[in-house]
Structures are given as C-alpha cells and as structure tokens.
Coordinates of C-alpha atoms and ligand atoms in Angstrom, one line a residue:
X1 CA 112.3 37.5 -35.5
X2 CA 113.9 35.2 -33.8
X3 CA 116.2 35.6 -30.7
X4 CA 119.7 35.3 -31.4
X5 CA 121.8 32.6 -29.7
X6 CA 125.2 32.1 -29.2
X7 CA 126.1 28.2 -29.3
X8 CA 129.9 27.0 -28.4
X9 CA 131.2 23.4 -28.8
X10 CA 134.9 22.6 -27.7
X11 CA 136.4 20.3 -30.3
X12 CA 139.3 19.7 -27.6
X13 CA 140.5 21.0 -24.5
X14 CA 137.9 20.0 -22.2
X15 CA 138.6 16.9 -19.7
X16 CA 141.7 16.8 -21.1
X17 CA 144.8 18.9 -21.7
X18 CA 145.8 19.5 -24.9
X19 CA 144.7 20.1 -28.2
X20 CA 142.5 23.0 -27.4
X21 CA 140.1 24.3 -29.8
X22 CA 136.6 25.5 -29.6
X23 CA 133.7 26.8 -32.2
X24 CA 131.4 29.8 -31.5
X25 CA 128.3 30.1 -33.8
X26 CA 126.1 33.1 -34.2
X27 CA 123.5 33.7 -36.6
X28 CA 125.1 32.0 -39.3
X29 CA 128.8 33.3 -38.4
X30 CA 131.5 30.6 -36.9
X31 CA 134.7 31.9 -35.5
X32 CA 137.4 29.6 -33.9
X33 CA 139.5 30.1 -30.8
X34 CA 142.8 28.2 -31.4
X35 CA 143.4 25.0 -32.9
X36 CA 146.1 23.0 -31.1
X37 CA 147.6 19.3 -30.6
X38 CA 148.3 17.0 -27.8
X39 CA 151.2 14.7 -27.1
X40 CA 150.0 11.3 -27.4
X41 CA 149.5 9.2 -23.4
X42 CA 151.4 5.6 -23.6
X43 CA 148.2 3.7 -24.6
X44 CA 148.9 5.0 -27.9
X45 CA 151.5 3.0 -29.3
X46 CA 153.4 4.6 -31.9
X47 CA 151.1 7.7 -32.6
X48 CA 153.4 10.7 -33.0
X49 CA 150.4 13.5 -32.4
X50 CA 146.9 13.5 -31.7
X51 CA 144.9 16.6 -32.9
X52 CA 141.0 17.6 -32.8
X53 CA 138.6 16.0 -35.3
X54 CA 136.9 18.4 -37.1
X55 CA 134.6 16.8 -39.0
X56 CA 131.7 18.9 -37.7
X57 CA 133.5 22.4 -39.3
X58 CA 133.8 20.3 -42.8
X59 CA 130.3 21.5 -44.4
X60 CA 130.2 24.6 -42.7
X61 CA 133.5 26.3 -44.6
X62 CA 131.9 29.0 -45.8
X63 CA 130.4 30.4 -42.4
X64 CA 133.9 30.0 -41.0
X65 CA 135.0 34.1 -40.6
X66 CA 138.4 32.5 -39.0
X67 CA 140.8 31.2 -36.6
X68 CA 141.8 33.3 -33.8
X69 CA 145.0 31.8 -31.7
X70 CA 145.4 33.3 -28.2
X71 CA 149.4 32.2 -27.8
X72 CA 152.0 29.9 -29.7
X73 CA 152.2 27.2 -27.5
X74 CA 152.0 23.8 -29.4
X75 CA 148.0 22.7 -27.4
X76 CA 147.3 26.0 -29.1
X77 CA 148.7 26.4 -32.8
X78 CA 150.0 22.9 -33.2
X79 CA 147.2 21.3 -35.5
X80 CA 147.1 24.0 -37.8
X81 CA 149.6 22.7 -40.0
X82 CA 146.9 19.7 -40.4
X83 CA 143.8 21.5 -40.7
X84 CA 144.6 24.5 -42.6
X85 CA 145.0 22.7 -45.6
X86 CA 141.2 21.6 -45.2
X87 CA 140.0 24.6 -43.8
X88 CA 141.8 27.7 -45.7
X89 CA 140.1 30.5 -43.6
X90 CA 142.7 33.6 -42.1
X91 CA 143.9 32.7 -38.8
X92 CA 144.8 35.6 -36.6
X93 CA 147.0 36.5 -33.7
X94 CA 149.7 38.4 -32.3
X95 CA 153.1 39.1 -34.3
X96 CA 155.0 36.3 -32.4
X97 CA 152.3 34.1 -32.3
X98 CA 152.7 34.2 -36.3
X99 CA 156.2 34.0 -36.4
X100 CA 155.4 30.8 -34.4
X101 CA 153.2 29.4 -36.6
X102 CA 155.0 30.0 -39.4
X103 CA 158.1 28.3 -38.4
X104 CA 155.4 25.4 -38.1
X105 CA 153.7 25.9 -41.4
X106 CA 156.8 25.9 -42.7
X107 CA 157.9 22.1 -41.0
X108 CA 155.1 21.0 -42.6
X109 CA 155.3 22.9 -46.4
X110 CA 151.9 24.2 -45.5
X111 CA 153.2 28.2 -45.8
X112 CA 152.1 28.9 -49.1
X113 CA 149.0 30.1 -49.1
X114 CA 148.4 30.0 -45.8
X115 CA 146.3 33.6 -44.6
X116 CA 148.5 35.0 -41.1
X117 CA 147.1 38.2 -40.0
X118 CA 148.7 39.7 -37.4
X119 CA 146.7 41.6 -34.7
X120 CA 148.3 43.9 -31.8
X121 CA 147.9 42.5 -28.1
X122 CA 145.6 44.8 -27.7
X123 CA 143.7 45.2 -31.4
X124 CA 140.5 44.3 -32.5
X125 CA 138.9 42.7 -35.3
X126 CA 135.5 42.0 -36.8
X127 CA 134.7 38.6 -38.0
X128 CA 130.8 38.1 -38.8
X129 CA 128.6 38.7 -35.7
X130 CA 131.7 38.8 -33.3
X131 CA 133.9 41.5 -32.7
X132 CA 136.6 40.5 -30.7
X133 CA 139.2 42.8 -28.2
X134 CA 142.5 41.0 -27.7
X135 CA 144.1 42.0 -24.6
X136 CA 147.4 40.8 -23.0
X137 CA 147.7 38.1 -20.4
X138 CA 150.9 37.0 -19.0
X139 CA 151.9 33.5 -19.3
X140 CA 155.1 31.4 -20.1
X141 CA 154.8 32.4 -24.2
X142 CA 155.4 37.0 -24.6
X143 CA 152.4 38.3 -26.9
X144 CA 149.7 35.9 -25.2
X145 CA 146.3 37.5 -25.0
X146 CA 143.1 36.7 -23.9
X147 CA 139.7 37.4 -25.9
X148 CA 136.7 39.9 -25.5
X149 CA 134.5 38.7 -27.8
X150 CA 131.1 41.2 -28.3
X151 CA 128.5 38.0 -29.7
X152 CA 125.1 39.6 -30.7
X153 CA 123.7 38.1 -26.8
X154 CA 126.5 39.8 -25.1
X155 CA 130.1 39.9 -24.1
X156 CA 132.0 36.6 -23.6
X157 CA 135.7 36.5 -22.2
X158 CA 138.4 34.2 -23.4
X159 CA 141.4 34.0 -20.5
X160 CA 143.7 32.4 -22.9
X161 CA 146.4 30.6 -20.4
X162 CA 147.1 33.0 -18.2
X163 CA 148.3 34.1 -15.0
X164 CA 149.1 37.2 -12.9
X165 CA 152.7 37.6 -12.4
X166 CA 153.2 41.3 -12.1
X167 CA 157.0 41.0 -12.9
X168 CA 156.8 39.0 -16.2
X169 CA 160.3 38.7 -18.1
X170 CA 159.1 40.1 -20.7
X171 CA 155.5 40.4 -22.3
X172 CA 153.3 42.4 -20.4
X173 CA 151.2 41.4 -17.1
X174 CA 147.9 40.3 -17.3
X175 CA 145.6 43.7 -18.3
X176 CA 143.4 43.4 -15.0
X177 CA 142.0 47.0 -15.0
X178 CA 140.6 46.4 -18.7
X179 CA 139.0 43.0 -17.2
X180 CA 137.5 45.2 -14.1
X181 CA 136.0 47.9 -16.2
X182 CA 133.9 45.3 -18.0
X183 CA 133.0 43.4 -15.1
X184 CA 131.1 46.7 -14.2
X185 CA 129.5 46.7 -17.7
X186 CA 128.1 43.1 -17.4
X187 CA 129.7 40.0 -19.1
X188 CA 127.4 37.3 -20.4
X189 CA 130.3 34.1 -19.9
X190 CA 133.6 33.9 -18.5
X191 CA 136.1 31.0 -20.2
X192 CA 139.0 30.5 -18.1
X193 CA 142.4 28.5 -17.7
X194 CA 142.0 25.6 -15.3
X195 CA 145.5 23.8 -16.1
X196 CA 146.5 24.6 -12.4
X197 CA 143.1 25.0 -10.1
X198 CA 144.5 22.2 -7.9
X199 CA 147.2 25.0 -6.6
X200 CA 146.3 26.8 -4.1
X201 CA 148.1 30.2 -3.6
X202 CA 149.8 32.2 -6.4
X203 CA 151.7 31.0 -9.0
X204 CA 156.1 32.2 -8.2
X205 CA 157.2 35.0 -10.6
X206 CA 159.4 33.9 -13.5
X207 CA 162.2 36.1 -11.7
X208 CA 162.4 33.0 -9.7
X209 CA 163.7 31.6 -12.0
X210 CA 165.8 34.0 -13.2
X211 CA 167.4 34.2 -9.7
X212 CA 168.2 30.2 -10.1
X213 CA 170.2 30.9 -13.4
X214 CA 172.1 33.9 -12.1
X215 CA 173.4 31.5 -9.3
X216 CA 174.6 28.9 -11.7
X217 CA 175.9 30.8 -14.3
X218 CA 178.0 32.2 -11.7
X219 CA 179.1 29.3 -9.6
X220 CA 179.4 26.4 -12.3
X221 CA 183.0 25.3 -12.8
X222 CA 182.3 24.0 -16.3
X223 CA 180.1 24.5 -19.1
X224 CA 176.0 25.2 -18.4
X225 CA 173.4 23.1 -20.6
X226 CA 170.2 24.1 -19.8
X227 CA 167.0 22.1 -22.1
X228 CA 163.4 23.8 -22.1
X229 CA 160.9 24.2 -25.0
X230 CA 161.9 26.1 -27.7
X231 CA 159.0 27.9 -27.6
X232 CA 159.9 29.4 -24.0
X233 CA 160.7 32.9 -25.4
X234 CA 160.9 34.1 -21.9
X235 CA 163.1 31.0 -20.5
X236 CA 165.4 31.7 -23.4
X237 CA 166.1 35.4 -22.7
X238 CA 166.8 34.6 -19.0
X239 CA 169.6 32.5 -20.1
X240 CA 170.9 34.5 -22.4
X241 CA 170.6 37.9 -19.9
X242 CA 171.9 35.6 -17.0
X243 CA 174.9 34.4 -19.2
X244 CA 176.2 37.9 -20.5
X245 CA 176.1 38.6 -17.5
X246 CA 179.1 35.8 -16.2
X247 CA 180.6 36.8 -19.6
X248 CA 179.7 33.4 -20.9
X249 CA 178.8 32.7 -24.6
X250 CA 175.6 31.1 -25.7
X251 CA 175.3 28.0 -28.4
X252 CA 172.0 27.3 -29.6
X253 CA 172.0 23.6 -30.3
X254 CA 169.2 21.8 -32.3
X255 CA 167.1 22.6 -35.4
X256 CA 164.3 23.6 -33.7
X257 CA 165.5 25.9 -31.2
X258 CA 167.9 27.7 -33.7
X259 CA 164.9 28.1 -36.1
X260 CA 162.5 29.4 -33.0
X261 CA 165.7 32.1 -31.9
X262 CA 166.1 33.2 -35.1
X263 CA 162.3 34.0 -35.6
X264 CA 162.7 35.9 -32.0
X265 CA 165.3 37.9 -32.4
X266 CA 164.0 39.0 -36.1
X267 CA 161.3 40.3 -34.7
X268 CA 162.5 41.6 -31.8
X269 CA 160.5 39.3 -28.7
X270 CA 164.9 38.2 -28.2
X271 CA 167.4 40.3 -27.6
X272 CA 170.8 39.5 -26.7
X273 CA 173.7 42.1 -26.3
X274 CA 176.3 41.9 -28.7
X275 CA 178.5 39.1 -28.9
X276 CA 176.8 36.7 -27.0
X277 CA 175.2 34.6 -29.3
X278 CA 178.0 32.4 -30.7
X279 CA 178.5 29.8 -33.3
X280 CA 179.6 26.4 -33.0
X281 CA 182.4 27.0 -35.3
X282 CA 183.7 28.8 -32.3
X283 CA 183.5 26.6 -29.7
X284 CA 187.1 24.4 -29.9
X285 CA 189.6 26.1 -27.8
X286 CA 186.8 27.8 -25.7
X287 CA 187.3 27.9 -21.9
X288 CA 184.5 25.7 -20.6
X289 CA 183.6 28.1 -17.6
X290 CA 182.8 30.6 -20.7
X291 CA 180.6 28.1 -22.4
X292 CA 176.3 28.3 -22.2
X293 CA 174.5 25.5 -24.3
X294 CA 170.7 26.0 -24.7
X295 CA 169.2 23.4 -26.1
X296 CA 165.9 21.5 -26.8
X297 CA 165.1 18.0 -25.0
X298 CA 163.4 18.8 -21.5
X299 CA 160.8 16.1 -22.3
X300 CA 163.1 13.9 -22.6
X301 CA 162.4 13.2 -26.8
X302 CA 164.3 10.8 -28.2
X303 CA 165.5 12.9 -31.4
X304 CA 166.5 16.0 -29.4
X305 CA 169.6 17.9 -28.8
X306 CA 169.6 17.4 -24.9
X307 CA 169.3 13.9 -25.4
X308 CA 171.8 13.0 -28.1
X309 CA 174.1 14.9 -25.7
X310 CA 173.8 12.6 -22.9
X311 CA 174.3 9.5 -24.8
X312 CA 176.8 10.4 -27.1
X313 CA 174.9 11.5 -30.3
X314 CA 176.7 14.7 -31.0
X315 CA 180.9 14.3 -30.4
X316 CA 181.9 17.3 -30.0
X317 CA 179.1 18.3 -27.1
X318 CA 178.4 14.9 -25.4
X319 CA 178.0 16.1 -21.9
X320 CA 180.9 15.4 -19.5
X321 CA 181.7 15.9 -15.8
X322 CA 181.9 19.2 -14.7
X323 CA 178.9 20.0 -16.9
X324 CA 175.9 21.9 -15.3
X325 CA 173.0 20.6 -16.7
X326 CA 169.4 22.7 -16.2
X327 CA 165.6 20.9 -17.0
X328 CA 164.3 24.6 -17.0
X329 CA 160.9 22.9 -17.4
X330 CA 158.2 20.4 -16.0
X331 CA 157.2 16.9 -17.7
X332 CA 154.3 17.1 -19.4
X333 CA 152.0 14.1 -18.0
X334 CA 152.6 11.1 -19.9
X335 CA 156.6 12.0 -20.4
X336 CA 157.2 11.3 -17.3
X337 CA 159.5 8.1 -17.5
X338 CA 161.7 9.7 -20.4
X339 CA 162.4 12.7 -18.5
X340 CA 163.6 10.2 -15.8
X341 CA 165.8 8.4 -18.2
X342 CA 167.3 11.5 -19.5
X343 CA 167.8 12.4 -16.1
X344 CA 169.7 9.1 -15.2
X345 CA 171.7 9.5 -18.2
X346 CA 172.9 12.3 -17.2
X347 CA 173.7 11.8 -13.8
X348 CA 175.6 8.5 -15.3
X349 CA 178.1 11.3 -17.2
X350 CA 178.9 13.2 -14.5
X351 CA 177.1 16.3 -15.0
X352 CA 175.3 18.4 -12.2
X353 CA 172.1 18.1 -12.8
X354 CA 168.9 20.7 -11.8
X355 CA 165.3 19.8 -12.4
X356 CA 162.0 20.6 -11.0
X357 CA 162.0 18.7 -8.1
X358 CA 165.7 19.9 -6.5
X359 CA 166.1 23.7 -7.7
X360 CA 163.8 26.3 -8.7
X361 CA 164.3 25.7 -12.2
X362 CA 160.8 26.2 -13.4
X363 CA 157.6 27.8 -13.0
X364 CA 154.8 27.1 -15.1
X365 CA 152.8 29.6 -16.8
X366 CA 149.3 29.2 -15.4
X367 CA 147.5 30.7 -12.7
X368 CA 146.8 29.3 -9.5
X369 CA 144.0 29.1 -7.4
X370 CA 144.2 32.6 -6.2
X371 CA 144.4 34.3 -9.5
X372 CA 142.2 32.5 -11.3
X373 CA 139.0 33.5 -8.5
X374 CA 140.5 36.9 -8.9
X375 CA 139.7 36.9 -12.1
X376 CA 136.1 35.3 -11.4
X377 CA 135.8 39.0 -9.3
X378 CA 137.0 41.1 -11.6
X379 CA 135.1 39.7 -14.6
X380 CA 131.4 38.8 -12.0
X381 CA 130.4 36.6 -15.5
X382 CA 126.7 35.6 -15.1
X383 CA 128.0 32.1 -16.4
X384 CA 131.2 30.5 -15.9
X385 CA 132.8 27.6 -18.2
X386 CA 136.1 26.2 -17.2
X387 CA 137.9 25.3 -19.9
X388 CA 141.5 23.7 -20.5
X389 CA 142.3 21.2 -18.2
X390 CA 140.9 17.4 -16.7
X391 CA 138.0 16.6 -15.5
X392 CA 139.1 17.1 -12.0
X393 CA 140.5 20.8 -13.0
X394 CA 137.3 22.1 -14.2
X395 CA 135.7 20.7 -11.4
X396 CA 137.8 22.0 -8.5
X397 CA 137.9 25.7 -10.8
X398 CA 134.2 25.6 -10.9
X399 CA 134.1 25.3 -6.9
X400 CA 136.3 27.7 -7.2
X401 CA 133.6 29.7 -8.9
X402 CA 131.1 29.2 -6.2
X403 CA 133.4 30.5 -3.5
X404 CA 133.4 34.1 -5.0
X405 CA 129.3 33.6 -5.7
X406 CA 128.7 32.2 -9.2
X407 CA 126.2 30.1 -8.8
X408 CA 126.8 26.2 -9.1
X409 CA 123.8 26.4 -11.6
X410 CA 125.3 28.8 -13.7
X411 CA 128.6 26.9 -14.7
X412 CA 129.0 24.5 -16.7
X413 CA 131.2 21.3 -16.9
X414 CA 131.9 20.4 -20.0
X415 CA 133.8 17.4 -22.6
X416 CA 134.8 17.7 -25.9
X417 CA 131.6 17.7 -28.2
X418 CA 129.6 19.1 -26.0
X419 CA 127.1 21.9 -27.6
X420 CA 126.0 24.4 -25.4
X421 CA 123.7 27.6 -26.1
X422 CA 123.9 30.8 -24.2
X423 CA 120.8 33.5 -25.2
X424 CA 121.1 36.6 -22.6
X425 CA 119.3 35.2 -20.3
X426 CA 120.1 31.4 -20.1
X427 CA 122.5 28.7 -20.8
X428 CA 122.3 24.9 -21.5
X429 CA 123.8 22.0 -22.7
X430 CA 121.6 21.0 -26.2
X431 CA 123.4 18.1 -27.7
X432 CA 126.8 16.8 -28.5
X433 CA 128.7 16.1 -31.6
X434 CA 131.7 14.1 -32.3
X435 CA 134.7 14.7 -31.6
X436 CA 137.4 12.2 -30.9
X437 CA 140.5 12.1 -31.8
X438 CA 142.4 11.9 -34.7
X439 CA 145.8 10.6 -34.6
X440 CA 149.1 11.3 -36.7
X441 CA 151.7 8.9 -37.0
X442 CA 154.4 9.6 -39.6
X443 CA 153.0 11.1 -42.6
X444 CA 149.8 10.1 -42.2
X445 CA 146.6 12.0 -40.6
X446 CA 143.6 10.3 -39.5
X447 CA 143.9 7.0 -40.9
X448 CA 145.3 5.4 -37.2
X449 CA 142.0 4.3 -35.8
X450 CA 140.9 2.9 -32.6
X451 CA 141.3 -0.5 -34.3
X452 CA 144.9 -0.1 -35.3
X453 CA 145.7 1.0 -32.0
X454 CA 144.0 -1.7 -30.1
X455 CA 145.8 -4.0 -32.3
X456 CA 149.3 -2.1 -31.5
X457 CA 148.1 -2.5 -27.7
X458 CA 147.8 -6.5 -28.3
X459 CA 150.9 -6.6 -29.9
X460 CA 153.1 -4.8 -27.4
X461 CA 151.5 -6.8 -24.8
X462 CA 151.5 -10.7 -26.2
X463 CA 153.6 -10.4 -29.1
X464 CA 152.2 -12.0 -32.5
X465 CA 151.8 -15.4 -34.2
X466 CA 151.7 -15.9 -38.0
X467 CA 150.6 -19.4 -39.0
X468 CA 151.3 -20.5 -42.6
X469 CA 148.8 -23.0 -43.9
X470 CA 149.5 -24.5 -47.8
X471 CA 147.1 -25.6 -49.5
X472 CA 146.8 -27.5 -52.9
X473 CA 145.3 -25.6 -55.5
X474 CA 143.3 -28.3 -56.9
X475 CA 142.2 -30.4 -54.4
X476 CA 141.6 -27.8 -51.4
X477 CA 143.9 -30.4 -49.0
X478 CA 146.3 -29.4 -46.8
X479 CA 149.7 -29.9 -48.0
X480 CA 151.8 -30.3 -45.0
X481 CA 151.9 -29.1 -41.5
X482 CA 151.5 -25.5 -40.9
X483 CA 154.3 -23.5 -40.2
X484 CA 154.6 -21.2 -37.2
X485 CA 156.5 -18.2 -36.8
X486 CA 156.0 -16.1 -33.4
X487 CA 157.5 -13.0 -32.2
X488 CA 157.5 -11.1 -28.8
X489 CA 155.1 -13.9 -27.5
X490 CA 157.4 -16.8 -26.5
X491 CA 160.9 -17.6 -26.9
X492 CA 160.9 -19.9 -29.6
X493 CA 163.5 -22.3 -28.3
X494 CA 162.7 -22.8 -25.0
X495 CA 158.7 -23.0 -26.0
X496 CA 159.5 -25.4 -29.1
X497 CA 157.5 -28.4 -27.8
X498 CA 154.5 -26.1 -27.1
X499 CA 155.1 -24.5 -31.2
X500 CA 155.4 -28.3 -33.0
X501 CA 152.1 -29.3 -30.4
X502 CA 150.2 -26.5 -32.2
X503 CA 151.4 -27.1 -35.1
X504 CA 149.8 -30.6 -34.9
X505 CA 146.5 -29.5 -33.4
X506 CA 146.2 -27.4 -36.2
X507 CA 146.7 -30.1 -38.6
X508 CA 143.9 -31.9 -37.0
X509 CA 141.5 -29.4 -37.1
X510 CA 142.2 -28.5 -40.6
X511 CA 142.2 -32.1 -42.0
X512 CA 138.8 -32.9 -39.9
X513 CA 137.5 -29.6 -42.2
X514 CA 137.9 -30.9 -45.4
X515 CA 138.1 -28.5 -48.1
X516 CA 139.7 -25.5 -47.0
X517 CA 138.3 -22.8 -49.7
X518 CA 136.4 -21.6 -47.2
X519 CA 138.8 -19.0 -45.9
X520 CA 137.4 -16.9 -43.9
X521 CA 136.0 -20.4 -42.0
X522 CA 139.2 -22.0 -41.5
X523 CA 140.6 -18.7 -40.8
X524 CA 138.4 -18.0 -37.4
X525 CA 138.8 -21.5 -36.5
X526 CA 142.4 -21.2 -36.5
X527 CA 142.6 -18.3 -34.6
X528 CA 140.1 -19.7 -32.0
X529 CA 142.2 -23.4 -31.9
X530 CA 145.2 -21.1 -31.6
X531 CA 143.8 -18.4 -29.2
X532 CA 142.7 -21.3 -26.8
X533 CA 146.1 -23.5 -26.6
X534 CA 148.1 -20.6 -25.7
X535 CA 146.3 -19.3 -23.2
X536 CA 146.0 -22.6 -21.7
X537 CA 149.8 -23.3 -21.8
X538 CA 150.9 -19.4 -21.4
X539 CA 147.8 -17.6 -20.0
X540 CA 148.6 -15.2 -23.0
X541 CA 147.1 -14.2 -25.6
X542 CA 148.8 -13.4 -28.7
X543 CA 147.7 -11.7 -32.1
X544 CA 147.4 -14.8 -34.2
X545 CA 147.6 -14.0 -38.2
X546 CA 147.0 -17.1 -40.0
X547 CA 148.3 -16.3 -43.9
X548 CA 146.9 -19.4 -46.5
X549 CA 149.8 -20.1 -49.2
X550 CA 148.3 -21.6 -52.5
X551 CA 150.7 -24.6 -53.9
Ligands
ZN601 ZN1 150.2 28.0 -23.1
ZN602 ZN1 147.7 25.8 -23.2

C-alpha cells in the first residue's frame, strides 16, 4: 500500500493579493478552499477583473467533492460566478457567505442551478478524504471562519483572513481556545493570513471606528455620506447604530449596496431599529442635520454612487457644502489615484471630508504582526505556509514564524502554481503547474491575452498609425500614395510635414517592390519603413496597422 499524501497547489493568492484559491488532493479526492477575483493593477488596460486559471481542475471534475469559501469578500467568492458554470460542484459556506454569493450569482444569471450549501460557523462536513471543522474568525465580513481540515496524513489549519479583535461589531471573535486545544493534539500545517505581516503590534478594534462615527454623527451641521464596500456588514451596522442614535435617518444609495442590505437584514447579520432605514421618496423636505447617506464608491469607481455624487451624476444628492463626507475604508493597491480624485472632488464641493489618513475612519480586517505569531503558538504547526499576500508578506510572516520556533526549513514560500506534497513526516515543493491569469473584460472571459494587452499597453503609450495602401487588382501596382491616418501619436496638424514625408517614403519602398501580392511582405516592410522614421523624427513608437484596399 502506498503512503498517502496530501498535495496542495494555490491557483491564486500567493505573491499576490487577490484572487485567492487553492486545491488540496488526497487519494483521489480534491476539495477547494475559495475561489475569488482580483481588481486588475494599471498595466492592464481596460481589463475589468482578473480571476484564477483553472485549467488544471478541467479534467479532474469528477474528483472535485467541492468548494469551500471561508468569507464573502470579493478575493474570496468573486470568481465563482465565472467558474461555476465550468465546474458545477456544491460550494459551501456560512449562511451570509451564501447570501453573498448569491446576490453575485445572481449579477451574473449564474443562480439557477448553482448548489449553495450552507454550513454553521462552527459545522462540519465530509467531502472525500477530508473532513473539514469550520470555526469562526473575526475579520471585517460577520460569519468568516477558518478551516480544520482532518486529510488522511493529518490535520491542516486554514486561518481564513482573520484577526483577533476581542470586541468585534458583530460576528464573533476569533475561536482561540478551539485553535489551542488542537495545537496540543499535533497539527500537520498551518495556512495563515499574511495581508498585514509588515504591522507590527495589534490590529485597532472596529469600536474604533465606531467611536469616529458617533462623533460625526453628532457634530456634523449637515447631512453625513459615508462610502465603504457594500460588503462591510460590520461598517454598515455602525452607521446605522451610530445614526439612530443622533436620530438621523439612513438612505442607502446605489444598486449594489441596496441589494447587499437587503440580503443582511433578511437574514438577520443587519439590524436596524425601527424607522431608521428610509426611502428616498422621503428625503425632500428633510432637515439635512437628520439626513445619513451610505453609499458605495470608497475606491473611487467610476460607476458608483459616491462618485456620481461628487460630480453631479445624481440631482437630487450631488454633495454640497455642509456635507460630511466619510471614506470608511482603505484603497486597495492599484486604486490609489482614483481614490485621490474622488477625494479632490469632493473637497472642490465643499464637503468635510474624512479618510484614512486624517480620522480613524478605518481599520482593516487582518491581523497584525502580533496576532498572527500568536496564532503560530497556539496552533505549534510542524509546517507553516503563508498564504495571502506579496512576496514580501509571506516572507516577513514566515520570519515571523521562526521567531516563535518553526523552523526556517519547515515553511514554505510559495507562488501561484506551485505543487507542494506534505506526507506526515515531510514536505516539499514537487513541481508547478500553470496558473496565470485570466482576464475579464466586458462580457468576455479569458479571451484577453497577454498579446492583447501588450498591444493596449503600446497603444496607450504611442498611440496608433493606420496606413492605407490601394492597389490595382490586376496589375499588383500601387495606385496612389498611401493614405495615413494617426491617432494619440502626433498631432496631425502640427506634424503634417513629417505625415506627407512618410507617406512618400512609403511610396518609394512600395514601387521599388514591384508586385505587391505579397502581403504579408509588403506588410512587415511597411511597418519596419514606418517603425524606423518615427522614431527617428519622434523617438516614438507607434502601433502601425497597414490595411491593403483592392481597386
Ligand atoms: Zn477578507
Ligand atoms: Zn481576503
């Protein structure tokens, strides 16, 4: 008989942050711990969302037993929508982690059919091989656990994000004494957050935060706006408890946040007391100093409420002086310079503005360096994988690991792709798969390669050329000059010398060719005539798209 082995490969998640998801395999059973998405960095032009390639699962459907999602943050649930039409296995998690998803699914049209289970925060379930404990953490998202998955070479443990705050808002803290007790059983392999191992110290207590809103809902003169993600249950009920509180109503404001209340409330992770919530129907005639907005648009995206606010989008709530606006969030890297136009705008009306870096506004969900070697003690893993986060996360959490007296040999940096085997003895990295990216833009999945976006790149940064070259039919000739039409590379007027001197290179390098049938021929050579002259005259290098016209 063979020994059995336990072999994980992160799809995503690791030396990056986002679109977590990561396969464990054991004796012919897979399971799947989330399967999320990642906002797209600048480089790539025009991509809406980037989600995990999942090629490897493709032929292995029928060993897949399911997808378990710790929390219903988008890097966790957000690429379901895409892959559960390919992948059709149950995916379970907590009841508002469901309602979550659902509100996704439903986005998307990709409901029906679609197998939710919902598991208590602290249920179990058998899939295969793998019998896995949930058990609640505490992070920015109520009904987050973390895993205890019982693998046929011993017990792993999944922190989900997490971190310690002992007076969550609501949720539960993080179940330490559970963690304890099976640190004195013996745990094969810890998995743990690493989003903020560059903190040192412990992560502020969302009544922080709560203590900030009290204040403003208090003191503002005028109406309160405050934007955060519509998935920050926790954020949400602050404002709402803060503003019953000043006897202000709330408006919720935006598709997404009224769809993500609703959810809440229906099942009971909300509550507001009565007559709070209010309609916009209600608002005309309302005393502003009674008047609480809450709203999506804290990254500063485009299309959202916060944002059509502040430039005039939506009449009747276009933010005004003597507004209070609140960024009850952090950028997410990569949204920095919208966040900062949003902010500008906003200043530019009038409004009192709080963000991150001038009240306490925020405080993330994830633990800091403290809680997360506390958790290193409590669990004593024999191995240690850092998951979630850069490069440079992993690395300072796995020193952080070798501080409490894991040994540097027993942890395990890893990237996307990686395959790593654990029997009960050992651990090693075996081989790697791919797993890129895979990019959604509009409607479609997966068909924005790296060509298209190196071509976007080009394009945003020279602009293009199209060169029309006629040609007779019968004899092959050329029939005229070429005509040149540019955008975003020079302006057209002021260059026009330069466009008619290229215009008559390219007649004499086409007439010197001869017969011109040869497309794909006359086509480099175009491009390389091209390429060359501009650079010389503009040290730039545009896309150049020679089209041939048939007369
Ligand atoms: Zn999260
Ligand atoms: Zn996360």
């Amino acid at each position: 008989m063979t020994k059995p082995k336990l072999k994980i490969i992160p799809l995503g998640g690791l030396s990056e942050i986002g679109k977590n998801m990561m396969v464990m395999e054991s004796e012919g059973d897979i399971i799947i711990i989330d399967a999320g998405l990642m906002f797209p960095s600048e480089e790539m032009f025009g991509v809406d969302l980037v989600i995990p390639d999942i090629n490897y699962l493709l032929d292995k459907r029928e060993k897949i037993r399911g997808i378990i999602i710790t929390h219903g943050h988008e890097d966790h649930i957000g690429a379901l929508r895409y892959l559960l039409p390919q992948l059709d296995v149950p995916v379970y998690s907590t009841k508002l982690t469901q309602g979550l998803i659902s509100v996704k699914l439903k986005e998307r049209k990709a409901l029906a059919g679609a197998k939710l289970r919902v598991v208590p925060s602290n249920g179990r379930v058998t899939l295969g091989k793998f019998r896995i404990d949930f058990f609640p953490v505490c992070h920015s998202m109520p009904d987050s656990v973390g895993l205890i998955i019982h693998t046929p070479v011993g017990i792993v443990v999944h922190s989900g994000d997490f971190k310690l705050d002992y007076t969550p808002v609501n949720g539960r803290p993080t179940d330490l004494s559970r963690l304890a007790q099976l640190g004195a059983q013996g745990v094969l392999l810890l998995l743990s957050d690493s989003t903020y191992a560059e903190l040192p110290g412990y992560t502020p207590s969302e009544r922080v935060v709560g203590e900030t809103l009290d204040r403003v809902m208090a003191d503002a003169p005028g109406r309160v706006i405050v934007a955060t993600f519509s998935s920050l249950v926790s954020r949400i009920q602050q404002v709402i408890d803060a503003a019953a509180k000043y006897q202000r109503r709330v408006f919720i404001v935006g598709r997404s946040m009224s769809d993500t209340v609703r959810m809440a409330l229906e099942l009971g992770y909300l509550t507001a007391p009565e007559g709070v919530l209010a309609q916009l129907g209600e608002l005309r005639g309302m005393p502003h100093n009674r008047i609480v907005f809450i709203a999506t648009g804290s990254q500063g995206e485009p299309t959202s409420a916060l944002v059509r606010m502040a430039s005039r989008g939506y009449r009747q709530l276009h933010v005004q002086r003597g507004d209070t606006v609140i960024l009850s969030a952090t950028p997410i890297p990569g949204n920095e310079a919208l966040v900062n136009r949003t902010l500008d705008n906003l200043f530019k009306r009038g409004a009192q503005v709080l963000y991150d870096k001038v009240a306490q506004v925020h405080v993330h969900g994830h633990g800091s360096q403290e809680e997360l070697k506390l958790l290193l003690n409590l669990v004593k893993p024999k191995f240690f994988l850092p998951i979630h986060g850069e490069y440079r996360h992993l690395s300072l959490h796995a020193k952080l690991a070798e501080s409490v007296g894991i040994p540097k040999s027993n942890t395990f940096i890893l990237e996307d792709g990686d395959v790593i085997e654990f029997s009960p003895q050992s651990g090693k990295i075996t081989g790697k798969i791919s797993a890129g990216n895979v990019y959604v833009d509009g409607l479609s999945v997966g068909d924005i390669g790296r060509v298209v976006l190196r071509d976007r790149k080009m394009l945003s940064r020279d602009g293009m050329v199209v060169v029309i070259i006629a040609v007779n039919r019968q004899t092959g000739g050329l029939v005229g000059r070429p005509d040149i039409v540019s955008r975003g590379f020079v302006d057209t007027r002021e260059s026009k010398d330069m466009i008619e001197e290229s215009r008559d290179l390219l007649v004499q390098t086409l007439n010197r060719g001869g017969h011109l049938a040869e497309w794909g021929f006359v086509n480099a050579k175009v491009r390389e005539v091209l390429n060359n002259f501009y650079y010389e005259q503009t040290k730039r290098r545009p896309m150049i798209l020679p089209v041939m016209v048939k007369v």
